[in-house]
Amino acid sequence: DIVMTQSPDSLAVSLGERATISCKSSQNILYSSNNKNYLAWYQQKPGQPPKLLIYWASTRESGVPDRFSGSGSGTDFTLTISSLQAEDVAVYYCQQYYGSPRELTFGGGTKVEIK
Amino acid sequence: QVQLVQSGSEVKRPGASVKVSCESSGYTFTDYYIHWVRQAPGQGLEWMGWINLKTAATNFVQKFQGRVTMTRDTSISTAYMELTRLRSDDTAVYYCARGTALVPGVTDYWGQGTLVTVSS
């Protein structure tokens, strides 16, 4: 099974500052035949279901503000919020779908708060 | 607009079964997958499995083998997840989520969640 490990568990960032979240997979999730990383990022606000932010490691979902960006390849990935806004307070999850359709796994989540 | 509407909260005794429904609207039902994801109180997301809404093929995590059934009724655009032999650690919010057309492993729309409480 592919294990996804996020860090940190939580972070506090001042409004307007950058927030960076790391996600590491236990094995390579870059598919060589199409050169795509099978990695998505989701945002979950309290009392709400998760919301898709990014897929293919760096492709923003329609309607997602461009302050959210994803990067990385292979086993190491990063979600960056370039200028934190109050509405970005949430828990962020990475998810691999390399194992799809047999297996999908989420990271443990990173809670982002305002400092 | 795409909507996934789930059934209401449930309280069950240990050993009982629960069946959660997920009614879809705003898209061609059989062109997609539905995933089931659960979240225990204060915990992270746990993927349970999916159902191909066209073929009814299913796939789920080994830990749920023998306890989970995923079905769909195309006539009413509704997917179901039934979990049997409930234990206290099955207490969670259960979500259905649509797998995207191009990348079935990525979920673009989610239901509001169904709280299942298992307690004696």
Short mmCIF file of N, CA and C in Angstrom, two decimals, chain A residues 38 40 42 44 47-52 54-56 61 93 95-97 100-108, chain B residues 33 35 37 39 43-47 50 59-61 95 100 102-113:
data_model
loop_
_atom_site.label_atom_id
_atom_site.label_comp_id
_atom_site.label_asym_id
_atom_site.label_seq_id
_atom_site.Cartn_x
_atom_site.Cartn_y
_atom_site.Cartn_z
N TYR A 38 0.38 11.32 -9.86
CA TYR A 38 -0.99 10.99 -9.48
C TYR A 38 -1.26 11.46 -8.06
N ALA A 40 -3.33 14.56 -5.69
CA ALA A 40 -4.33 15.62 -5.57
C ALA A 40 -4.25 16.26 -4.19
N TYR A 42 -6.72 18.50 -1.35
CA TYR A 42 -8.07 18.89 -0.97
C TYR A 42 -8.02 19.83 0.23
N GLN A 44 -10.43 21.13 3.47
CA GLN A 44 -11.64 20.85 4.23
C GLN A 44 -11.81 21.88 5.35
N GLY A 47 -16.88 21.41 9.44
CA GLY A 47 -18.27 21.11 9.17
C GLY A 47 -18.63 20.97 7.71
N GLN A 48 -17.63 20.95 6.84
CA GLN A 48 -17.88 20.85 5.40
C GLN A 48 -17.17 19.62 4.83
N PRO A 49 -17.64 19.14 3.67
CA PRO A 49 -16.89 18.08 2.99
C PRO A 49 -15.62 18.65 2.37
N PRO A 50 -14.69 17.80 2.02
CA PRO A 50 -13.49 18.28 1.33
C PRO A 50 -13.82 18.89 -0.04
N LYS A 51 -12.92 19.76 -0.45
CA LYS A 51 -13.04 20.44 -1.75
C LYS A 51 -11.76 20.21 -2.53
N LEU A 52 -11.90 19.79 -3.78
CA LEU A 52 -10.75 19.56 -4.63
C LEU A 52 -10.07 20.87 -4.99
N ILE A 54 -6.38 20.80 -6.32
CA ILE A 54 -5.34 20.54 -7.31
C ILE A 54 -5.31 19.05 -7.62
N TYR A 55 -5.06 18.72 -8.88
CA TYR A 55 -4.83 17.34 -9.28
C TYR A 55 -3.65 17.32 -10.25
N TRP A 56 -3.21 16.11 -10.59
CA TRP A 56 -1.95 15.96 -11.34
C TRP A 56 -0.82 16.77 -10.69
N GLU A 61 -7.93 23.08 -9.94
CA GLU A 61 -9.33 22.86 -10.31
C GLU A 61 -9.95 24.20 -10.67
N TYR A 93 -5.44 18.13 2.76
CA TYR A 93 -5.08 16.73 2.59
C TYR A 93 -4.49 16.50 1.20
N GLN A 95 -3.66 13.37 -1.54
CA GLN A 95 -4.24 12.06 -1.87
C GLN A 95 -3.54 11.52 -3.10
N GLN A 96 -3.09 10.27 -3.03
CA GLN A 96 -2.53 9.65 -4.22
C GLN A 96 -3.61 8.83 -4.91
N TYR A 97 -3.56 8.82 -6.23
CA TYR A 97 -4.48 7.98 -7.00
C TYR A 97 -3.70 7.13 -8.00
N SER A 100 -5.04 3.83 -8.28
CA SER A 100 -6.39 3.72 -8.82
C SER A 100 -6.42 2.76 -10.00
N PRO A 101 -7.39 1.91 -10.18
CA PRO A 101 -8.60 1.93 -9.38
C PRO A 101 -8.55 1.10 -8.10
N ARG A 102 -7.44 0.41 -7.86
CA ARG A 102 -7.44 -0.49 -6.72
C ARG A 102 -7.34 0.25 -5.39
N GLU A 103 -6.59 1.33 -5.36
CA GLU A 103 -6.22 1.89 -4.07
C GLU A 103 -6.04 3.40 -4.16
N LEU A 104 -6.69 4.10 -3.27
CA LEU A 104 -6.47 5.53 -3.10
C LEU A 104 -6.13 5.74 -1.64
N THR A 105 -5.23 6.65 -1.35
CA THR A 105 -4.94 6.93 0.05
C THR A 105 -4.73 8.41 0.27
N PHE A 106 -5.16 8.87 1.45
CA PHE A 106 -5.00 10.26 1.85
C PHE A 106 -3.84 10.39 2.83
N GLY A 107 -3.24 11.57 2.83
CA GLY A 107 -2.33 11.90 3.90
C GLY A 107 -3.11 12.20 5.17
N GLY A 108 -2.39 12.41 6.26
CA GLY A 108 -3.04 12.61 7.54
C GLY A 108 -3.64 13.99 7.76
N TYR B 33 -17.87 7.59 -11.58
CA TYR B 33 -17.72 6.71 -10.42
C TYR B 33 -18.26 7.45 -9.20
N HIS B 35 -17.18 7.43 -5.14
CA HIS B 35 -16.29 6.96 -4.08
C HIS B 35 -16.99 7.15 -2.74
N VAL B 37 -15.91 7.75 1.26
CA VAL B 37 -14.83 8.16 2.15
C VAL B 37 -15.43 8.41 3.52
N GLN B 39 -14.81 9.65 7.77
CA GLN B 39 -14.00 10.49 8.64
C GLN B 39 -14.48 10.32 10.07
N GLN B 43 -10.74 13.10 13.15
CA GLN B 43 -9.68 12.38 12.45
C GLN B 43 -9.62 12.76 10.97
N GLY B 44 -8.72 12.12 10.25
CA GLY B 44 -8.55 12.40 8.84
C GLY B 44 -9.49 11.60 7.96
N LEU B 45 -9.23 11.68 6.67
CA LEU B 45 -10.08 11.04 5.67
C LEU B 45 -9.59 9.62 5.39
N GLU B 46 -10.55 8.70 5.29
CA GLU B 46 -10.23 7.31 4.99
C GLU B 46 -11.03 6.88 3.77
N TRP B 47 -10.34 6.57 2.69
CA TRP B 47 -11.02 6.09 1.49
C TRP B 47 -11.48 4.66 1.70
N TRP B 50 -14.89 2.40 -4.27
CA TRP B 50 -15.69 3.06 -5.31
C TRP B 50 -16.60 2.08 -6.00
N ASN B 59 -14.78 -1.72 -6.04
CA ASN B 59 -13.45 -1.97 -5.51
C ASN B 59 -13.38 -1.29 -4.16
N PHE B 60 -12.90 -2.00 -3.14
CA PHE B 60 -12.79 -1.36 -1.84
C PHE B 60 -11.59 -1.88 -1.07
N VAL B 61 -11.28 -1.12 -0.05
CA VAL B 61 -10.12 -1.41 0.78
C VAL B 61 -10.28 -2.77 1.43
N TYR B 95 -18.95 10.02 3.58
CA TYR B 95 -19.15 10.89 2.41
C TYR B 95 -19.20 10.05 1.14
N THR B 100 -13.99 12.10 -11.09
CA THR B 100 -14.07 12.88 -12.31
C THR B 100 -14.07 11.99 -13.54
N LEU B 102 -12.43 12.29 -16.37
CA LEU B 102 -11.12 12.03 -16.97
C LEU B 102 -10.20 11.27 -16.03
N VAL B 103 -10.36 11.51 -14.75
CA VAL B 103 -9.47 10.90 -13.76
C VAL B 103 -10.34 10.35 -12.63
N PRO B 104 -10.82 9.14 -12.76
CA PRO B 104 -11.77 8.60 -11.78
C PRO B 104 -11.26 8.60 -10.34
N GLY B 105 -9.96 8.61 -10.15
CA GLY B 105 -9.41 8.60 -8.80
C GLY B 105 -9.46 9.95 -8.11
N VAL B 106 -9.80 11.00 -8.84
CA VAL B 106 -9.92 12.34 -8.29
C VAL B 106 -11.39 12.67 -8.13
N THR B 107 -11.76 13.25 -6.99
CA THR B 107 -13.17 13.50 -6.71
C THR B 107 -13.46 14.98 -6.75
N ASP B 108 -14.44 15.38 -7.58
CA ASP B 108 -14.69 16.81 -7.77
C ASP B 108 -15.95 17.33 -7.09
N TYR B 109 -16.89 16.47 -6.76
CA TYR B 109 -18.08 16.88 -6.02
C TYR B 109 -18.34 15.88 -4.90
N TRP B 110 -18.70 16.43 -3.74
CA TRP B 110 -18.92 15.61 -2.55
C TRP B 110 -20.32 15.82 -2.00
N GLY B 111 -20.86 14.77 -1.40
CA GLY B 111 -22.09 14.91 -0.65
C GLY B 111 -21.83 15.64 0.66
N GLN B 112 -22.90 15.94 1.37
CA GLN B 112 -22.77 16.73 2.60
C GLN B 112 -22.31 15.89 3.79
N GLY B 113 -22.30 14.57 3.61
CA GLY B 113 -21.88 13.68 4.68
C GLY B 113 -23.06 13.13 5.47
#
